[in-house]
Amino acid sequence: EIIHSKISLNQTFSLVLLDLDDLKKMNDNFGHHIGDLAIVSFSESLFLQFHKNAIFGRIGGDEFVLISSLSEDEINTKLININTEFDNDSDKYNYEFSYGISHSKDHDDVNIDTLLKESDDRMYEMKSKHKNYMRRKSDIEREKKQNN
């Protein structure tokens, strides 16, 4: 409803889809309580970065949506500042997240489906890059162990 209102009023805004990477693995390896802590930690970080200039919420298990009038650079800066580490007693856990940004100003005929698809495509492109990076990093670590 908020998006439809912004479109009908011809307001410029960004729509961001965000996804916690490998939440299922975290749940399977450490338990659902740790996965829940990651979701809470991520939500709190989003709030700290965006509560003054965006509307956001959780739309699924590990997916969030954010609507903001900030520029892409401003959104990227705030997302980079998000803390992806949380403590559970003496253990520290890290998580990664992927996101995709679409802008209403980039489309002559703005509609919610186009913005969602564009954000979703960009988010999965970033998610794919994260997975490839993690694979390369794990291969390098394995090679180091074999050479020692």
CSV table of C-alpha atoms in Angstrom, one decimal, residues 2 5 9 25 29 35-36 49 65 68 83 96 128 145:
chain,number,residue,atom,x,y,z
A,2,ILE,CA,2.9,2.4,0.8
A,5,SER,CA,0.8,5.5,-2.7
A,9,LEU,CA,2.0,10.5,-5.9
A,25,LYS,CA,22.8,-23.7,7.4
A,29,ASN,CA,24.6,-26.3,12.4
A,35,GLY,CA,19.2,-18.4,13.6
A,36,ASP,CA,16.6,-16.5,15.5
A,49,GLN,CA,20.7,2.5,10.4
A,65,VAL,CA,12.1,-5.2,2.5
A,68,SER,CA,13.4,4.7,1.4
A,83,ASN,CA,27.0,-5.2,12.1
A,96,GLU,CA,26.3,-12.3,5.7
A,128,SER,CA,25.7,-15.7,-6.1
A,145,LYS,CA,46.2,-26.8,5.4
